[in-house]
Short mmCIF file of C-alpha atoms and ligand atoms in Angstrom, two decimals:
data_model
loop_
_atom_site.label_atom_id
_atom_site.label_comp_id
_atom_site.label_asym_id
_atom_site.label_seq_id
_atom_site.Cartn_x
_atom_site.Cartn_y
_atom_site.Cartn_z
CA MET A 1 -91.08 21.24 131.19
CA ALA A 2 -89.26 21.83 134.40
CA LYS A 3 -85.63 20.97 134.72
CA LEU A 4 -83.70 20.28 137.88
CA LYS A 5 -80.72 22.41 138.64
CA THR A 6 -78.32 22.34 141.55
CA VAL A 7 -76.75 25.47 142.89
CA TYR A 8 -74.88 26.44 146.04
CA PHE A 9 -76.11 29.08 148.42
CA CYS A 10 -74.14 30.80 151.12
CA GLN A 11 -76.13 30.25 154.33
CA ASN A 12 -74.81 33.47 155.71
CA CYS A 13 -75.47 36.02 153.01
CA GLY A 14 -77.57 34.16 150.48
CA THR A 15 -75.24 34.54 147.49
CA GLN A 16 -75.69 31.91 144.83
CA PHE A 17 -72.74 29.99 143.34
CA PRO A 18 -72.65 27.45 140.51
CA LYS A 19 -69.90 25.42 142.25
CA TRP A 20 -68.94 24.59 145.80
CA LEU A 21 -66.29 26.76 147.41
CA GLY A 22 -64.73 26.64 150.85
CA GLN A 23 -65.19 30.34 151.45
CA CYS A 24 -67.97 32.59 150.29
CA THR A 25 -66.43 35.23 148.06
CA ASN A 26 -69.16 37.69 148.96
CA CYS A 27 -69.18 37.73 152.76
CA GLY A 28 -65.92 35.90 153.47
CA GLU A 29 -67.48 33.26 155.77
CA TRP A 30 -66.02 29.76 155.68
CA ASN A 31 -67.97 26.55 155.10
CA THR A 32 -71.29 28.24 154.59
CA LEU A 33 -72.01 27.01 151.06
CA VAL A 34 -74.78 24.40 150.88
CA GLU A 35 -75.97 22.57 147.83
CA GLU A 36 -79.61 23.14 147.05
CA VAL A 37 -81.84 21.91 144.28
CA VAL A 38 -83.86 24.57 142.62
CA GLU A 39 -86.49 23.84 140.08
CA LYS A 40 -86.18 26.08 137.15
CA SER A 41 -89.01 26.45 134.71
CA SER A 42 -87.71 26.57 131.19
CA THR A 43 -90.87 27.95 129.68
CA SER A 44 -90.45 31.46 128.46
CA LYS A 45 -93.06 32.76 126.10
CA ASN A 46 -92.68 35.89 124.11
CA TYR A 47 -94.50 38.70 125.83
CA SER A 48 -97.27 40.05 123.70
CA GLY A 49 -98.82 42.70 125.88
CA ASP A 50 -101.33 42.62 128.67
CA LYS A 51 -104.74 44.19 128.19
CA LYS A 52 -105.33 44.89 131.89
CA GLN A 53 -102.04 46.59 132.69
CA HIS A 54 -101.26 49.98 131.31
CA ILE A 55 -98.96 52.85 132.09
CA ILE A 56 -100.44 55.63 134.23
CA ASN A 57 -99.28 59.16 134.83
CA ILE A 58 -98.70 59.70 138.54
CA ILE A 59 -101.11 62.65 138.55
CA GLU A 60 -103.95 60.37 137.49
CA VAL A 61 -103.39 57.83 140.23
CA ASN A 62 -105.95 58.33 142.93
CA ALA A 63 -104.27 57.21 146.07
CA GLN A 64 -106.45 56.10 148.93
CA GLU A 65 -105.39 55.36 152.45
CA GLU A 66 -104.73 51.66 152.74
CA PRO A 67 -107.58 49.96 154.54
CA ARG A 68 -106.36 48.94 157.98
CA ILE A 69 -107.57 46.61 160.68
CA ALA A 70 -107.05 48.15 164.09
CA THR A 71 -105.75 45.54 166.50
CA PRO A 72 -106.86 45.41 170.13
CA SER A 73 -103.30 46.25 171.11
CA GLU A 74 -102.62 49.98 171.05
CA GLU A 75 -98.87 49.46 171.24
CA LEU A 76 -98.92 47.24 168.16
CA ASN A 77 -101.15 49.68 166.29
CA ARG A 78 -98.71 52.46 167.01
CA VAL A 79 -95.71 50.49 165.78
CA LEU A 80 -97.54 49.39 162.64
CA GLY A 81 -98.56 52.97 161.92
CA GLY A 82 -102.24 52.69 162.82
CA GLY A 83 -103.22 49.06 162.35
CA ILE A 84 -102.66 46.13 160.04
CA VAL A 85 -102.87 46.98 156.35
CA LEU A 86 -104.90 44.50 154.30
CA GLY A 87 -102.70 42.22 152.24
CA SER A 88 -99.56 43.26 154.10
CA VAL A 89 -96.91 40.82 155.24
CA THR A 90 -95.23 41.56 158.55
CA LEU A 91 -92.12 39.77 159.71
CA ILE A 92 -91.41 39.76 163.42
CA GLY A 93 -87.97 38.73 164.61
CA GLY A 94 -86.41 38.38 168.02
CA GLU A 95 -84.36 36.28 170.41
CA PRO A 96 -85.74 32.88 171.41
CA GLY A 97 -88.01 33.19 174.44
CA ILE A 98 -88.53 36.92 174.06
CA GLY A 99 -92.26 36.41 173.49
CA LYS A 100 -92.91 36.42 169.74
CA SER A 101 -95.29 33.48 169.90
CA THR A 102 -96.98 34.92 172.98
CA LEU A 103 -97.47 38.30 171.31
CA LEU A 104 -99.06 36.81 168.22
CA LEU A 105 -101.18 34.28 170.09
CA GLN A 106 -102.49 37.06 172.30
CA LEU A 107 -103.32 39.04 169.19
CA ALA A 108 -105.12 36.04 167.68
CA LEU A 109 -107.14 35.50 170.83
CA LYS A 110 -108.17 39.11 171.24
CA MET A 111 -109.07 39.86 167.62
CA ARG A 112 -112.73 39.69 166.76
CA LYS A 113 -111.83 38.25 163.38
CA LYS A 114 -111.35 34.87 161.79
CA VAL A 115 -107.74 34.06 162.55
CA PHE A 116 -105.71 31.22 161.10
CA TYR A 117 -102.83 30.42 163.46
CA VAL A 118 -100.25 28.13 161.90
CA SER A 119 -97.51 26.73 164.08
CA GLY A 120 -94.64 24.64 162.90
CA GLU A 121 -92.99 24.74 166.29
CA GLU A 122 -95.59 23.81 168.87
CA SER A 123 -98.37 21.26 169.03
CA ALA A 124 -102.01 22.29 169.26
CA SER A 125 -102.17 21.25 172.90
CA GLN A 126 -99.07 23.31 173.72
CA ILE A 127 -100.69 26.32 172.10
CA LYS A 128 -103.93 25.69 173.98
CA MET A 129 -102.03 25.47 177.25
CA ARG A 130 -100.40 28.78 176.55
CA ALA A 131 -103.74 30.29 175.51
CA ASP A 132 -105.24 29.17 178.82
CA ARG A 133 -102.47 30.96 180.66
CA LEU A 134 -103.19 34.13 178.76
CA THR A 135 -106.81 34.09 179.99
CA ASP A 136 -108.04 36.54 177.40
CA LEU A 137 -109.64 34.02 175.10
CA GLN A 138 -112.42 36.00 173.52
CA ASN A 139 -112.15 34.99 169.93
CA PRO A 140 -114.63 32.29 168.91
CA GLU A 141 -112.95 32.00 165.52
CA CYS A 142 -109.30 31.23 166.09
CA TYR A 143 -108.25 28.18 164.09
CA LEU A 144 -105.04 26.31 164.83
CA PHE A 145 -103.08 24.32 162.30
CA THR A 146 -99.83 22.58 163.11
CA GLU A 147 -98.21 22.07 159.75
CA THR A 148 -94.95 22.94 158.06
CA SER A 149 -95.80 22.38 154.41
CA VAL A 150 -96.50 25.71 152.80
CA ASP A 151 -98.60 24.03 150.08
CA LYS A 152 -100.94 22.51 152.67
CA ILE A 153 -101.08 25.72 154.66
CA LEU A 154 -102.06 27.81 151.68
CA HIS A 155 -104.53 25.14 150.55
CA GLU A 156 -106.27 25.26 153.95
CA ALA A 157 -106.11 29.03 153.99
CA LYS A 158 -107.91 29.18 150.66
CA LYS A 159 -110.69 27.00 152.07
CA LEU A 160 -110.92 28.73 155.44
CA LYS A 161 -110.77 32.29 154.04
CA PRO A 162 -109.45 33.83 157.27
CA ASP A 163 -109.27 37.56 157.89
CA PHE A 164 -105.80 37.22 159.22
CA ILE A 165 -102.99 34.63 159.14
CA ILE A 166 -100.21 34.05 161.65
CA ILE A 167 -97.31 31.76 160.81
CA ASP A 168 -94.88 30.67 163.51
CA SER A 169 -92.21 30.46 162.08
CA ILE A 170 -90.99 31.00 158.52
CA GLN A 171 -87.86 28.92 159.23
CA THR A 172 -89.89 25.77 159.86
CA LEU A 173 -91.80 25.89 156.57
CA HIS A 174 -90.93 23.94 153.45
CA SER A 175 -92.20 23.95 149.93
CA SER A 176 -92.48 20.85 147.77
CA LEU A 177 -90.92 22.74 144.87
CA ILE A 178 -87.55 22.79 146.59
CA GLU A 179 -85.75 19.77 147.95
CA SER A 180 -83.51 21.33 150.53
CA SER A 181 -84.40 21.16 154.21
CA PRO A 182 -86.51 23.78 156.03
CA GLY A 183 -84.68 26.87 157.21
CA THR A 184 -82.26 26.98 154.30
CA VAL A 185 -81.95 30.09 152.21
CA SER A 186 -83.79 28.75 149.18
CA GLN A 187 -86.64 27.26 151.25
CA ILE A 188 -87.18 30.49 153.14
CA ARG A 189 -87.11 32.48 149.94
CA GLU A 190 -89.54 30.16 148.17
CA CYS A 191 -91.97 29.78 151.09
CA SER A 192 -92.10 33.47 151.85
CA GLY A 193 -92.55 34.20 148.15
CA GLU A 194 -95.60 31.92 148.03
CA ILE A 195 -97.04 33.39 151.21
CA ILE A 196 -96.55 36.95 150.01
CA LYS A 197 -98.22 36.12 146.72
CA PHE A 198 -101.18 34.62 148.59
CA ALA A 199 -101.43 37.66 150.87
CA LYS A 200 -101.44 40.10 147.96
CA GLU A 201 -103.91 38.09 145.88
CA THR A 202 -106.44 37.59 148.65
CA SER A 203 -105.76 40.82 150.60
CA THR A 204 -105.20 38.77 153.73
CA PRO A 205 -102.72 40.24 156.18
CA VAL A 206 -100.04 37.80 157.29
CA PHE A 207 -97.73 37.84 160.29
CA LEU A 208 -94.57 35.76 160.03
CA VAL A 209 -92.30 34.90 162.93
CA GLY A 210 -88.62 34.90 162.00
CA HIS A 211 -85.76 33.41 163.98
CA ILE A 212 -82.63 35.44 164.38
CA THR A 213 -79.00 34.43 164.10
CA LYS A 214 -76.50 34.85 166.90
CA ASP A 215 -75.62 38.33 165.76
CA GLY A 216 -79.17 39.52 165.80
CA GLN A 217 -80.04 39.33 162.11
CA ILE A 218 -83.15 37.56 160.89
CA ALA A 219 -82.00 34.08 159.86
CA GLY A 220 -82.12 33.35 156.17
CA PRO A 221 -81.57 35.54 153.16
CA LYS A 222 -81.56 39.30 153.48
CA VAL A 223 -83.97 39.29 150.57
CA LEU A 224 -86.69 38.12 152.99
CA GLU A 225 -86.61 41.50 154.68
CA HIS A 226 -86.83 43.18 151.29
CA MET A 227 -89.82 41.12 150.25
CA VAL A 228 -92.08 41.72 153.22
CA ASP A 229 -93.85 45.02 153.90
CA VAL A 230 -93.03 45.44 157.55
CA VAL A 231 -90.12 44.13 159.63
CA LEU A 232 -90.61 44.30 163.37
CA ASN A 233 -87.99 43.55 165.93
CA PHE A 234 -89.00 42.37 169.37
CA ASP A 235 -86.23 42.81 171.89
CA GLY A 236 -85.40 43.83 175.38
CA ASP A 237 -83.20 42.68 178.13
CA ARG A 238 -84.20 39.14 178.96
CA ASN A 239 -83.41 39.62 182.62
CA HIS A 240 -85.59 42.65 182.81
CA LEU A 241 -89.29 42.66 182.34
CA PHE A 242 -89.52 45.05 179.46
CA ARG A 243 -89.94 44.07 175.87
CA LEU A 244 -89.61 46.66 173.13
CA LEU A 245 -91.26 46.28 169.77
CA ARG A 246 -89.71 48.39 167.03
CA ALA A 247 -90.25 48.64 163.30
CA ASN A 248 -87.03 48.28 161.31
CA LYS A 249 -88.90 48.73 158.07
CA ASN A 250 -92.46 49.84 157.48
CA ARG A 251 -93.93 50.51 154.07
CA PHE A 252 -97.06 51.94 155.66
CA GLY A 253 -95.77 54.07 158.49
CA SER A 254 -92.89 55.47 160.43
CA THR A 255 -90.10 53.35 161.85
CA ALA A 256 -89.61 55.70 164.75
CA GLU A 257 -92.35 54.37 167.00
CA ILE A 258 -91.85 51.79 169.70
CA GLY A 259 -94.26 49.62 171.65
CA ILE A 260 -93.45 48.68 175.21
CA TYR A 261 -94.62 45.52 176.91
CA GLU A 262 -94.00 43.78 180.17
CA MET A 263 -93.92 39.98 180.46
CA ILE A 264 -96.09 38.89 183.35
CA SER A 265 -97.50 35.48 184.20
CA GLN A 266 -100.60 36.21 182.12
CA GLY A 267 -98.59 37.02 179.02
CA LEU A 268 -97.52 40.38 177.65
CA LYS A 269 -98.99 43.46 179.24
CA GLU A 270 -98.95 46.76 177.42
CA ILE A 271 -97.24 49.62 179.12
CA LYS A 272 -99.05 52.81 178.32
CA ASN A 273 -96.90 55.10 180.35
CA PRO A 274 -93.37 53.75 180.58
CA SER A 275 -91.93 56.70 182.47
CA GLU A 276 -93.99 55.93 185.56
CA ILE A 277 -92.49 52.48 185.84
CA LEU A 278 -88.95 53.38 184.87
CA ILE A 279 -88.58 55.95 187.61
CA THR A 280 -88.31 54.49 191.08
CA LYS A 281 -90.37 56.14 193.75
CA LYS A 282 -87.72 57.34 196.14
CA PHE A 283 -88.24 57.59 199.86
CA GLU A 284 -85.15 59.63 200.41
CA GLU A 285 -83.07 61.68 198.06
CA LEU A 286 -79.93 59.88 196.99
CA SER A 287 -76.82 61.36 195.49
CA GLY A 288 -75.87 60.18 192.04
CA ASN A 289 -79.41 59.95 190.64
CA ALA A 290 -80.73 62.11 187.84
CA VAL A 291 -83.73 61.83 185.55
CA ALA A 292 -83.30 62.23 181.80
CA VAL A 293 -86.08 63.06 179.39
CA THR A 294 -85.39 61.07 176.23
CA LEU A 295 -87.32 60.28 173.12
CA GLU A 296 -87.89 56.83 171.71
CA GLY A 297 -89.28 57.46 168.30
CA ASN A 298 -91.77 60.22 168.85
CA ARG A 299 -92.52 59.11 172.33
CA PRO A 300 -90.99 60.93 175.26
CA MET A 301 -89.76 58.70 178.02
CA LEU A 302 -88.17 59.46 181.36
CA LEU A 303 -85.21 57.38 182.42
CA GLU A 304 -83.32 57.28 185.63
CA ILE A 305 -79.55 57.58 185.46
CA GLN A 306 -77.41 56.45 188.36
CA ALA A 307 -73.76 57.25 188.75
CA LEU A 308 -71.23 56.21 191.33
CA VAL A 309 -67.98 58.15 191.56
CA SER A 310 -65.40 56.93 194.04
CA THR A 311 -61.67 57.16 194.56
CA ALA A 312 -59.88 54.57 192.46
CA VAL A 313 -58.60 51.64 194.50
CA TYR A 314 -56.27 50.37 191.81
CA GLY A 315 -53.80 52.31 189.74
CA THR A 316 -55.96 52.78 186.67
CA PRO A 317 -59.39 54.18 187.38
CA GLN A 318 -62.28 52.10 186.11
CA ARG A 319 -65.04 53.41 183.89
CA SER A 320 -67.99 51.22 183.29
CA SER A 321 -71.48 51.86 182.03
CA THR A 322 -74.63 49.83 181.56
CA GLY A 323 -77.12 51.01 178.97
CA PHE A 324 -74.99 53.98 177.95
CA ASP A 325 -72.18 54.11 175.39
CA SER A 326 -68.92 53.90 177.34
CA LYS A 327 -67.03 55.94 174.74
CA ARG A 328 -69.52 58.72 175.23
CA LEU A 329 -69.09 58.43 178.99
CA ASN A 330 -65.34 58.87 178.58
CA MET A 331 -65.91 61.89 176.41
CA LEU A 332 -68.24 63.48 178.94
CA LEU A 333 -65.70 62.86 181.71
CA ALA A 334 -62.98 64.47 179.61
CA VAL A 335 -65.19 67.50 178.99
CA LEU A 336 -65.90 67.80 182.73
CA GLU A 337 -62.19 67.63 183.47
CA LYS A 338 -60.95 70.00 180.81
CA ARG A 339 -63.74 72.54 180.51
CA ALA A 340 -65.05 72.70 184.04
CA GLY A 341 -62.01 71.70 186.05
CA PHE A 342 -63.45 68.72 187.91
CA GLN A 343 -60.75 66.30 189.02
CA LEU A 344 -62.20 63.00 187.91
CA GLY A 345 -59.04 61.49 186.46
CA ALA A 346 -58.26 59.50 189.61
CA LYS A 347 -61.82 58.38 190.25
CA ASP A 348 -63.73 55.23 189.34
CA VAL A 349 -66.94 56.08 187.53
CA PHE A 350 -69.83 53.66 187.18
CA LEU A 351 -72.95 54.55 185.28
CA ASN A 352 -76.23 52.72 185.00
CA ILE A 353 -79.51 53.37 183.24
CA THR A 354 -82.19 51.64 185.25
CA GLY A 355 -84.79 49.39 183.66
CA GLY A 356 -82.40 47.70 181.23
CA ILE A 357 -83.27 50.14 178.46
CA LYS A 358 -80.60 50.95 175.91
CA THR A 359 -80.88 54.23 174.11
CA ASP A 360 -78.56 56.40 172.09
CA ASP A 361 -80.36 59.70 172.48
CA PRO A 362 -77.68 62.41 172.94
CA ALA A 363 -80.12 64.31 175.17
CA LEU A 364 -79.13 61.93 177.96
CA ASP A 365 -75.78 63.74 178.32
CA LEU A 366 -77.01 66.43 180.65
CA ALA A 367 -78.55 63.93 183.07
CA VAL A 368 -75.39 61.81 182.93
CA ILE A 369 -73.28 64.82 183.85
CA ALA A 370 -75.73 65.80 186.58
CA SER A 371 -75.61 62.33 188.13
CA ILE A 372 -71.81 62.22 187.98
CA LEU A 373 -71.51 65.65 189.62
CA SER A 374 -74.08 64.69 192.21
CA SER A 375 -72.24 61.51 193.15
CA ASN A 376 -68.86 63.23 193.09
CA GLU A 377 -70.01 65.91 195.51
CA ASP A 378 -72.28 63.58 197.42
CA PHE A 379 -75.10 66.01 197.08
CA ALA A 380 -78.55 64.78 196.08
CA ILE A 381 -80.41 66.37 193.19
CA SER A 382 -84.01 67.15 194.01
CA GLU A 383 -86.28 64.40 192.73
CA LYS A 384 -88.45 67.08 191.16
CA TYR A 385 -85.74 67.98 188.63
CA CYS A 386 -85.16 66.46 185.24
CA PHE A 387 -82.71 67.05 182.37
CA ALA A 388 -82.55 67.07 178.59
CA GLY A 389 -79.52 68.32 176.72
CA GLU A 390 -76.56 67.31 174.64
CA ILE A 391 -73.02 68.24 175.65
CA GLY A 392 -70.55 69.49 173.07
CA LEU A 393 -66.78 69.08 173.24
CA SER A 394 -66.23 72.66 174.36
CA GLY A 395 -68.50 72.17 177.34
CA GLU A 396 -71.49 73.90 175.81
CA ILE A 397 -74.99 72.55 176.28
CA ARG A 398 -76.54 72.02 172.91
CA PRO A 399 -80.20 72.18 171.96
CA ILE A 400 -82.16 68.97 171.50
CA PRO A 401 -84.85 68.06 169.00
CA GLN A 402 -88.51 68.05 170.01
CA ALA A 403 -87.83 69.92 173.22
CA GLU A 404 -91.44 71.00 173.74
CA GLN A 405 -92.66 67.44 173.62
CA ARG A 406 -90.16 66.40 176.25
CA ILE A 407 -91.03 69.33 178.46
CA SER A 408 -94.72 68.59 178.37
CA GLU A 409 -94.07 64.94 179.25
CA ALA A 410 -92.00 66.02 182.26
CA GLU A 411 -94.73 68.43 183.26
CA LYS A 412 -97.38 65.73 182.94
CA LEU A 413 -95.43 63.49 185.27
CA GLY A 414 -95.24 66.12 187.97
CA TYR A 415 -91.67 67.39 187.67
CA GLU A 416 -91.10 70.94 188.84
CA LYS A 417 -88.00 71.95 186.97
CA ILE A 418 -86.37 70.88 183.71
CA PHE A 419 -82.85 71.84 182.66
CA VAL A 420 -82.43 72.44 178.94
CA SER A 421 -80.06 74.32 176.65
CA ASN A 422 -80.52 78.07 176.41
CA LEU A 423 -80.43 77.73 172.64
CA ASN A 424 -83.72 75.88 172.49
CA LYS A 425 -85.92 79.00 172.43
CA ILE A 426 -88.89 77.61 174.23
CA PRO A 427 -91.97 79.76 174.71
CA LYS A 428 -92.02 79.64 178.51
CA ARG A 429 -95.52 80.92 179.01
CA LYS A 430 -96.87 77.69 177.57
CA PHE A 431 -95.65 75.51 180.40
CA GLY A 432 -96.38 75.25 184.10
CA ILE A 433 -93.05 73.53 184.77
CA LYS A 434 -90.07 75.79 185.47
CA ILE A 435 -87.64 75.79 182.55
CA GLU A 436 -84.03 76.33 183.55
CA GLU A 437 -81.97 77.32 180.53
CA VAL A 438 -78.25 76.70 180.75
CA GLY A 439 -75.44 77.36 178.32
CA LYS A 440 -72.20 76.02 179.77
CA ILE A 441 -71.27 73.22 182.13
CA GLU A 442 -69.88 75.59 184.81
CA ASP A 443 -73.06 77.58 184.65
CA PHE A 444 -75.07 74.36 184.93
CA HIS A 445 -73.11 73.24 187.98
CA GLU A 446 -73.74 76.51 189.76
CA ARG A 447 -77.45 76.46 189.10
CA LEU A 448 -77.86 72.83 190.04
CA PHE A 449 -76.43 73.00 193.55
P1 TYD B 1 -92.40 32.75 173.62
O1 TYD B 1 -93.57 33.52 173.16
O2 TYD B 1 -92.49 31.26 173.55
O3 TYD B 1 -91.09 33.21 172.93
P2 TYD B 1 -90.62 33.07 171.42
O4 TYD B 1 -91.76 32.59 170.62
O5 TYD B 1 -90.17 34.45 171.10
O6 TYD B 1 -89.48 32.13 171.45
O7 TYD B 1 -92.11 33.25 175.10
C1 TYD B 1 -91.80 32.38 176.07
C2 TYD B 1 -91.36 33.02 177.31
O8 TYD B 1 -92.30 33.87 177.90
C3 TYD B 1 -91.14 31.91 178.26
O9 TYD B 1 -89.79 31.91 178.65
C4 TYD B 1 -92.05 32.12 179.39
C5 TYD B 1 -92.56 33.51 179.24
N1 TYD B 1 -94.01 33.63 179.49
C6 TYD B 1 -94.44 34.30 180.60
O10 TYD B 1 -93.65 34.77 181.41
N2 TYD B 1 -95.79 34.43 180.82
C7 TYD B 1 -96.71 33.92 179.97
O11 TYD B 1 -97.93 34.06 180.20
C8 TYD B 1 -96.26 33.23 178.81
C9 TYD B 1 -97.22 32.65 177.84
C10 TYD B 1 -94.90 33.11 178.60
MG1 MG B 2 -91.99 30.78 169.64
#
């Protein structure tokens, strides 16, 4: 027998309460408790052993590589750690309009597999219209289903036996076992639980789209992220063309990799070599520009840093930065002032990383300093130079991780000289690019100009 039970869930953090309260005692949010009916099965049999399951010593387990389906998208393969693992559930979250549906529809259309595309958000004709825009319809076996009932979806999936399921989005689904409306904590938990069970039982990989809340978290209970195998985050500056796909969690691979896409009128285009696009082709050398060699995951990427240093018009000098931590900028300015004697205290400093990319790689420091010095002295840095180094508080240039990888990327892109820390110990004979090793800011300034 099943018995009905009402509980209250906090819509913010997912904590369960037996009674209504004005404030959630767990996360402190007000008015977030919502009554939900959960069906609780009261059958509990005494466990009397299971013939199939037994305890195994870890030495005896023969681990095999999980079978993977390589997708036609190299960027996606890289982020997933080499392809989609059979029976895995991947959750992909991101701002509205960032391109989650486009990414997955493109995947469905390009795969040479039987794909079951479930949409609770768009009608079949809307999806077809979008598919026509994408113009890479190659898949003769892409089946659409516009439904929000998880029972019906799984029923159809059992009949169709697809190789791959896409569900857009988990927040629109509802299960008949729960009475609350779609998108609530208990519905999301129940629906994703059923989908995950289906995926594991039939070894069908599933992609779920997840909405995010206004502070960037995937909407619904945190437990959703614990339940799925992979959590991807699709983001990027909406005003810029780039979209970055990152793994926040990956049970089958590293979370350090990123995939880079560009939104064009034919959908999302993969960007194989981001550095080429991020660096503007200059016709003349401008002061205040410097190129930094950073790493996103294990992938080296060249970014252009622009600085503008001018005499402050108002009493208090302004410091502003786009794409770079402004506290770090202040620190670098203080180091320049104190350790190298540059008078920047009465100057406005503006800093910008072009391309709308945000990164927190400390190796950017050296390029930031170079661009500030270049703008301050109105002296252009050769466009054949690039920089990778962290600055310490005493003005020393510190070594950076994976220096050789960065150097070979810079060399590949045709740079002639790279400035790095003298503590990096790089075997110079290996590279064609000139490696300029510097130890202190003053030393760096002398060698740069
Ligand atoms: P969409 O995939 O609907 O976003 P999400 O599912 O994450 O909410 O992306 C929609 C945006 O992408 C929309 O604003 C228009 C743009 N877009 C293009 O620029 N080109 C295209 O070919 C497509 C399909 C969409
Ligand atoms: Mg969508």
